[in-house]
Amino acid sequence: MQPVIKRSKQRDAIVAFLMTRKDHPTADTIYMNIKKEFPNVSLGTIYRNLALLSDRGDILKLSYDGADRYDACVDQHYHFICKECGEVTDLEMEPIDHINTIASASFKGRIDENVTYFRGVCEKCLKKGVDKAE
Amino acid sequence: MQPVIKRSKQRDAIVAFLMTRKDHPTADTIYMNIKKEFPNVSLGTIYRNLALLSDRGDILKLSYDGADRYDACVDQHYHFICKECGEVTDLEMEPIDHINTIASASFKGRIDENVTYFRGVCEKCLKKGVDKAE
DNA sequence: CTCGGTGCAAAATATTTGCACATTA
DNA sequence: TAATGTGCAAATATTTTGCACCGAG
């Protein structure tokens, strides 16, 4: 079904870059960084490759809020988003896929997956006292 | 802290409209409908009011995928998104806030909430057989 | 040589904002 | 009348796409 995929230096660079990052950069951040190695790369190429890679399941596309972010780690894991600084970090926690069963209980369609992330204030911002008591 | 809020017919109409809908319309859909009553209303007004209302917690802003959607029901509940038709519907299920505790276990920041929704294929699309076995 | 991939620029989407005027309290 | 809200239009921000050329297999 899927067309044959040829390798490209740009795509390799995108994957390589994503793997070096623990945060989850946006297309624009990725663009800026790939540009260091390929000064003529275009944003269009970045988007095309990110779409291709996430369609193939090689990377994750996170559509949490504002611009989409990308994650090279496709293993089951969860994210935390700081309300103050907006940073997206990984959470170490046991899988919670049992919630799919809970959700399926009184639902007629088919539930394939859940998208779950947590929001709050990260350690760094808590210390800064940036948290103005909401 | 927050400035005094004055009432406006447009904002009232937006809230009233949202309450009549069980689905979760986008700003544009809301715009189209408010226009019936206020032909001169502008998209800017729609966005400003939706932002104001969701900031105050009077409505929910759902940033799931593509355009943001809005929900007049702010009670604890969960959503299901059909991969085929894109429709967002409510799920009847017991609260799963215990996952916040699970997430907090080995996390240093403060977790305030979880954003959780489910994806799959809705009953309608399953029947249509639109689900081309992925 | 043949497709898929790229760069570039323009277009499509989605959302925000400055400003002068209208409306609410 | 003093803010706040609105309409309109322009500006942002994000993502997609058409097209001619480049590069991998």
Short mmCIF file of C-alpha atoms (C1' of nucleotides) in Angstrom, two decimals:
data_model
loop_
_atom_site.label_atom_id
_atom_site.label_comp_id
_atom_site.label_asym_id
_atom_site.label_seq_id
_atom_site.Cartn_x
_atom_site.Cartn_y
_atom_site.Cartn_z
CA MET A 1 0.00 0.00 0.00
CA GLN A 2 2.49 2.55 1.13
CA PRO A 3 4.79 3.84 -1.59
CA VAL A 4 8.41 2.80 -1.51
CA ILE A 5 10.39 5.02 0.76
CA LYS A 6 13.77 6.27 -0.26
CA ARG A 7 16.23 7.46 2.24
CA SER A 8 17.10 11.10 2.52
CA LYS A 9 19.82 12.83 4.47
CA GLN A 10 17.36 15.38 5.74
CA ARG A 11 15.01 12.77 7.14
CA ASP A 12 17.88 10.90 8.76
CA ALA A 13 19.03 14.14 10.32
CA ILE A 14 15.55 14.82 11.70
CA VAL A 15 15.35 11.42 13.35
CA ALA A 16 18.90 11.72 14.66
CA PHE A 17 18.15 15.15 16.08
CA LEU A 18 14.93 14.01 17.72
CA MET A 19 16.77 11.18 19.40
CA THR A 20 19.21 13.58 21.03
CA ARG A 21 16.39 15.53 22.65
CA LYS A 22 14.66 14.65 25.84
CA ASP A 23 12.15 17.43 25.46
CA HIS A 24 9.69 17.31 22.60
CA PRO A 25 10.54 19.96 20.05
CA THR A 26 8.12 21.65 17.69
CA ALA A 27 8.53 21.59 13.92
CA ASP A 28 10.08 25.01 14.08
CA THR A 29 12.69 24.06 16.65
CA ILE A 30 13.55 21.02 14.58
CA TYR A 31 13.81 23.24 11.53
CA MET A 32 16.21 25.61 13.26
CA ASN A 33 18.46 22.76 14.28
CA ILE A 34 18.44 20.83 11.02
CA LYS A 35 19.33 24.10 9.36
CA LYS A 36 22.71 24.03 11.08
CA GLU A 37 23.57 20.94 9.09
CA PHE A 38 21.52 21.71 5.96
CA PRO A 39 21.34 25.48 5.63
CA ASN A 40 18.94 25.24 2.69
CA VAL A 41 16.47 22.85 4.23
CA SER A 42 12.91 24.12 4.08
CA LEU A 43 10.15 24.03 6.64
CA GLY A 44 8.04 22.15 4.11
CA THR A 45 10.56 19.33 4.12
CA ILE A 46 10.51 19.24 7.90
CA TYR A 47 6.73 18.98 7.97
CA ARG A 48 6.60 16.41 5.19
CA ASN A 49 9.09 14.21 6.96
CA LEU A 50 7.51 14.59 10.37
CA ALA A 51 4.16 13.61 8.88
CA LEU A 52 5.68 10.64 7.07
CA LEU A 53 7.55 9.46 10.14
CA SER A 54 4.60 9.76 12.48
CA ASP A 55 2.29 8.08 9.96
CA ARG A 56 4.68 5.15 9.89
CA GLY A 57 4.83 5.12 13.65
CA ASP A 58 8.54 5.88 13.75
CA ILE A 59 7.95 8.92 15.91
CA LEU A 60 5.09 10.34 17.93
CA LYS A 61 3.20 13.48 17.13
CA LEU A 62 1.94 15.24 20.23
CA SER A 63 -1.00 17.56 19.58
CA TYR A 64 -1.41 18.78 23.11
CA ASP A 65 -1.69 22.52 22.88
CA GLY A 66 -0.46 25.14 20.47
CA ALA A 67 2.11 23.85 17.99
CA ASP A 68 2.51 20.11 17.57
CA ARG A 69 5.53 18.48 19.17
CA TYR A 70 7.40 15.37 18.20
CA ASP A 71 8.87 12.55 20.21
CA ALA A 72 11.37 9.97 18.97
CA CYS A 73 10.43 7.58 21.75
CA VAL A 74 7.43 5.56 20.61
CA ASP A 75 7.35 3.27 23.63
CA GLN A 76 4.35 3.56 25.89
CA HIS A 77 4.90 6.52 28.17
CA TYR A 78 3.15 9.62 29.44
CA HIS A 79 3.82 13.31 29.40
CA PHE A 80 3.62 16.16 31.81
CA ILE A 81 3.05 19.75 30.68
CA CYS A 82 3.97 22.65 32.93
CA LYS A 83 1.30 25.35 32.97
CA GLU A 84 3.94 27.96 33.68
CA CYS A 85 6.84 27.28 31.35
CA GLY A 86 5.02 25.06 28.89
CA GLU A 87 7.74 22.44 28.95
CA VAL A 88 6.74 18.90 28.06
CA THR A 89 8.56 16.23 30.03
CA ASP A 90 8.29 12.48 30.35
CA LEU A 91 6.66 10.87 33.36
CA GLU A 92 7.87 7.63 34.83
CA MET A 93 4.78 5.66 35.67
CA GLU A 94 3.16 2.35 35.15
CA PRO A 95 0.87 1.98 32.12
CA ILE A 96 -2.76 2.88 32.68
CA ASP A 97 -4.38 1.14 29.76
CA HIS A 98 -6.95 -0.35 32.06
CA ILE A 99 -8.80 2.93 31.60
CA ASN A 100 -9.65 1.76 28.07
CA THR A 101 -11.65 -1.04 29.62
CA ILE A 102 -13.39 1.39 31.93
CA ALA A 103 -14.24 3.61 28.96
CA SER A 104 -15.47 0.70 26.83
CA ALA A 105 -17.95 -0.40 29.47
CA SER A 106 -20.91 1.62 28.24
CA PHE A 107 -19.73 2.58 24.77
CA LYS A 108 -20.94 1.09 21.53
CA GLY A 109 -18.04 1.94 19.27
CA ARG A 110 -14.51 0.55 19.33
CA ILE A 111 -11.92 2.15 21.59
CA ASP A 112 -8.39 1.69 20.31
CA GLU A 113 -6.35 3.92 22.53
CA ASN A 114 -6.31 6.69 25.05
CA VAL A 115 -4.42 9.92 24.88
CA THR A 116 -3.45 10.98 28.35
CA TYR A 117 -1.20 13.64 29.69
CA PHE A 118 -0.91 15.52 32.92
CA ARG A 119 -0.85 19.21 33.65
CA GLY A 120 0.46 21.10 36.63
CA VAL A 121 3.58 22.96 37.65
CA CYS A 122 7.03 21.48 37.21
CA GLU A 123 9.64 21.32 39.95
CA LYS A 124 11.65 24.14 38.43
CA CYS A 125 8.70 26.55 38.31
CA LEU A 126 7.51 25.55 41.77
CA LYS A 127 10.88 26.64 43.15
CA LYS A 128 10.80 29.86 41.21
CA GLY A 129 7.52 30.51 42.95
CA VAL A 130 6.16 31.33 39.55
CA ASP A 131 2.99 29.67 40.69
CA LYS A 132 0.88 32.66 41.67
CA ALA A 133 -1.69 30.63 43.52
CA GLU A 134 -3.89 30.45 40.43
CA MET B 1 -7.48 40.39 39.81
CA GLN B 2 -9.63 39.82 36.79
CA PRO B 3 -11.25 42.91 35.34
CA VAL B 4 -14.94 43.34 35.86
CA ILE B 5 -16.91 41.54 33.24
CA LYS B 6 -19.82 43.17 31.56
CA ARG B 7 -22.49 41.20 29.91
CA SER B 8 -22.86 41.15 26.17
CA LYS B 9 -25.57 39.76 23.98
CA GLN B 10 -23.04 38.04 21.79
CA ARG B 11 -21.41 36.22 24.68
CA ASP B 12 -24.78 35.18 26.07
CA ALA B 13 -25.68 33.85 22.65
CA ILE B 14 -22.46 31.85 22.46
CA VAL B 15 -23.07 30.21 25.80
CA ALA B 16 -26.70 29.57 24.95
CA PHE B 17 -25.72 28.02 21.63
CA LEU B 18 -23.07 25.82 23.19
CA MET B 19 -25.57 24.50 25.68
CA THR B 20 -27.87 23.34 22.90
CA ARG B 21 -25.15 21.24 21.33
CA LYS B 22 -24.15 17.79 22.38
CA ASP B 23 -21.22 17.69 20.02
CA HIS B 24 -18.36 20.06 20.59
CA PRO B 25 -18.32 22.72 17.90
CA THR B 26 -15.27 24.59 16.67
CA ALA B 27 -15.01 28.38 16.77
CA ASP B 28 -15.99 28.49 13.14
CA THR B 29 -19.16 26.44 13.62
CA ILE B 30 -20.09 28.64 16.55
CA TYR B 31 -19.45 31.68 14.39
CA MET B 32 -21.74 30.42 11.64
CA ASN B 33 -24.54 29.83 14.11
CA ILE B 34 -24.23 33.04 16.09
CA LYS B 35 -24.30 34.83 12.78
CA LYS B 36 -27.90 33.75 12.30
CA GLU B 37 -28.85 35.88 15.28
CA PHE B 38 -26.17 38.55 14.91
CA PRO B 39 -25.37 38.85 11.22
CA ASN B 40 -22.55 41.28 11.90
CA VAL B 41 -20.79 39.32 14.59
CA SER B 42 -17.11 38.82 13.85
CA LEU B 43 -14.90 35.80 14.30
CA GLY B 44 -12.69 37.92 16.53
CA THR B 45 -15.56 38.38 18.94
CA ILE B 46 -16.21 34.66 18.94
CA TYR B 47 -12.59 33.89 19.74
CA ARG B 48 -12.33 36.60 22.38
CA ASN B 49 -15.42 35.33 24.14
CA LEU B 50 -14.45 31.70 23.91
CA ALA B 51 -11.07 32.54 25.41
CA LEU B 52 -12.65 34.60 28.16
CA LEU B 53 -15.21 31.94 28.97
CA SER B 54 -12.73 29.10 29.06
CA ASP B 55 -10.28 31.15 31.12
CA ARG B 56 -13.01 31.65 33.67
CA GLY B 57 -13.87 28.00 33.59
CA ASP B 58 -17.37 28.59 32.28
CA ILE B 59 -16.74 26.36 29.30
CA LEU B 60 -14.11 23.84 28.29
CA LYS B 61 -11.64 24.28 25.49
CA LEU B 62 -10.70 20.99 23.87
CA SER B 63 -7.36 21.09 22.06
CA TYR B 64 -7.41 17.55 20.84
CA ASP B 65 -6.55 17.67 17.20
CA GLY B 66 -6.94 20.23 14.46
CA ALA B 67 -9.13 23.17 15.41
CA ASP B 68 -10.02 23.69 19.05
CA ARG B 69 -13.49 22.68 20.14
CA TYR B 70 -15.62 23.99 22.95
CA ASP B 71 -17.86 22.29 25.47
CA ALA B 72 -20.44 23.99 27.67
CA CYS B 73 -20.42 21.08 30.10
CA VAL B 74 -17.62 21.66 32.57
CA ASP B 75 -18.47 18.71 34.79
CA GLN B 76 -15.94 15.94 34.94
CA HIS B 77 -16.37 13.79 31.87
CA TYR B 78 -14.41 12.22 29.07
CA HIS B 79 -14.45 12.36 25.31
CA PHE B 80 -14.19 9.94 22.46
CA ILE B 81 -12.88 10.91 19.04
CA CYS B 82 -13.69 8.84 15.99
CA LYS B 83 -10.67 8.30 13.75
CA GLU B 84 -12.93 8.07 10.74
CA CYS B 85 -15.45 10.87 10.99
CA GLY B 86 -13.62 13.00 13.53
CA GLU B 87 -16.69 13.45 15.68
CA VAL B 88 -16.15 14.17 19.35
CA THR B 89 -18.69 12.57 21.65
CA ASP B 90 -19.09 12.22 25.39
CA LEU B 91 -18.31 8.99 27.16
CA GLU B 92 -20.26 7.77 30.11
CA MET B 93 -17.74 6.40 32.51
CA GLU B 94 -16.64 6.63 36.08
CA PRO B 95 -13.97 9.23 36.91
CA ILE B 96 -10.39 8.06 36.61
CA ASP B 97 -8.61 10.66 38.67
CA HIS B 98 -6.74 7.97 40.51
CA ILE B 99 -4.31 8.10 37.60
CA ASN B 100 -3.13 11.44 38.97
CA THR B 101 -1.91 9.61 42.03
CA ILE B 102 -0.18 7.04 39.88
CA ALA B 103 1.50 9.80 37.91
CA SER B 104 2.54 11.72 41.02
CA ALA B 105 4.33 8.72 42.47
CA SER B 106 7.75 9.44 41.01
CA PHE B 107 7.34 13.03 39.95
CA LYS B 108 8.77 16.05 41.72
CA GLY B 109 6.46 18.75 40.41
CA ARG B 110 2.79 19.26 41.18
CA ILE B 111 0.19 17.47 39.11
CA ASP B 112 -3.11 19.30 38.98
CA GLU B 113 -5.06 17.42 36.38
CA ASN B 114 -5.03 14.93 33.60
CA VAL B 115 -6.25 15.40 30.10
CA THR B 116 -7.61 12.15 28.82
CA TYR B 117 -9.58 11.21 25.79
CA PHE B 118 -10.10 8.05 23.82
CA ARG B 119 -9.70 7.32 20.16
CA GLY B 120 -11.17 4.60 18.00
CA VAL B 121 -14.06 4.13 15.65
CA CYS B 122 -17.58 5.17 16.56
CA GLU B 123 -20.61 2.93 16.22
CA LYS B 124 -21.85 4.76 13.15
CA CYS B 125 -18.56 4.35 11.26
CA LEU B 126 -18.17 0.74 12.34
CA LYS B 127 -21.50 -0.01 10.70
CA LYS B 128 -20.59 1.86 7.56
CA GLY B 129 -17.59 -0.41 7.41
CA VAL B 130 -15.56 2.69 6.87
CA ASP B 131 -12.94 1.05 9.02
CA LYS B 132 -10.57 -0.28 6.40
CA ALA B 133 -8.76 -2.58 8.79
CA GLU B 134 -6.12 0.07 9.41
"C1'" DC C 1 16.17 6.15 -15.92
"C1'" DT C 2 12.31 6.60 -12.63
"C1'" DC C 3 10.19 7.88 -8.63
"C1'" DG C 4 10.43 9.78 -4.36
"C1'" DG C 5 12.43 13.86 -1.98
"C1'" DT C 6 13.68 18.78 -1.76
"C1'" DG C 7 13.64 23.91 -1.90
"C1'" DC C 8 10.93 27.73 -2.63
"C1'" DA C 9 7.04 30.29 -2.51
"C1'" DA C 10 2.30 30.71 -2.30
"C1'" DA C 11 -1.87 29.06 -0.17
"C1'" DA C 12 -4.69 27.25 3.37
"C1'" DT C 13 -5.99 27.08 8.34
"C1'" DA C 14 -6.53 28.71 12.76
"C1'" DT C 15 -6.21 32.31 15.96
"C1'" DT C 16 -4.91 36.93 17.67
"C1'" DT C 17 -4.84 41.87 17.81
"C1'" DG C 18 -4.97 47.18 16.98
"C1'" DC C 19 -8.23 50.59 16.60
"C1'" DA C 20 -12.30 53.46 16.43
"C1'" DC C 21 -16.95 53.00 17.69
"C1'" DA C 22 -20.88 50.77 20.42
"C1'" DT C 23 -22.76 49.05 24.73
"C1'" DT C 24 -23.15 47.98 29.61
"C1'" DA C 25 -23.15 49.12 34.47
"C1'" DT D 1 -19.05 58.41 31.72
"C1'" DA D 2 -15.80 54.91 32.36
"C1'" DA D 3 -14.72 50.60 31.21
"C1'" DT D 4 -15.52 46.67 28.66
"C1'" DG D 5 -17.14 44.67 24.32
"C1'" DT D 6 -17.63 44.70 19.19
"C1'" DG D 7 -16.79 44.85 14.10
"C1'" DC D 8 -13.43 45.02 10.76
"C1'" DA D 9 -9.26 44.21 8.88
"C1'" DA D 10 -4.63 43.26 9.18
"C1'" DA D 11 -1.26 40.48 11.39
"C1'" DT D 12 0.41 36.00 13.39
"C1'" DA D 13 1.20 31.33 13.68
"C1'" DT D 14 1.11 26.82 12.00
"C1'" DT D 15 0.85 23.61 8.45
"C1'" DT D 16 0.06 22.20 3.63
"C1'" DT D 17 0.86 22.15 -1.25
"C1'" DG D 18 2.12 22.98 -6.40
"C1'" DC D 19 5.95 22.82 -9.15
"C1'" DA D 20 10.44 22.36 -11.23
"C1'" DC D 21 14.72 20.37 -10.10
"C1'" DC D 22 17.75 16.97 -7.40
"C1'" DG D 23 19.19 12.46 -5.82
"C1'" DA D 24 18.69 7.55 -4.43
"C1'" DG D 25 18.11 2.94 -6.05
#
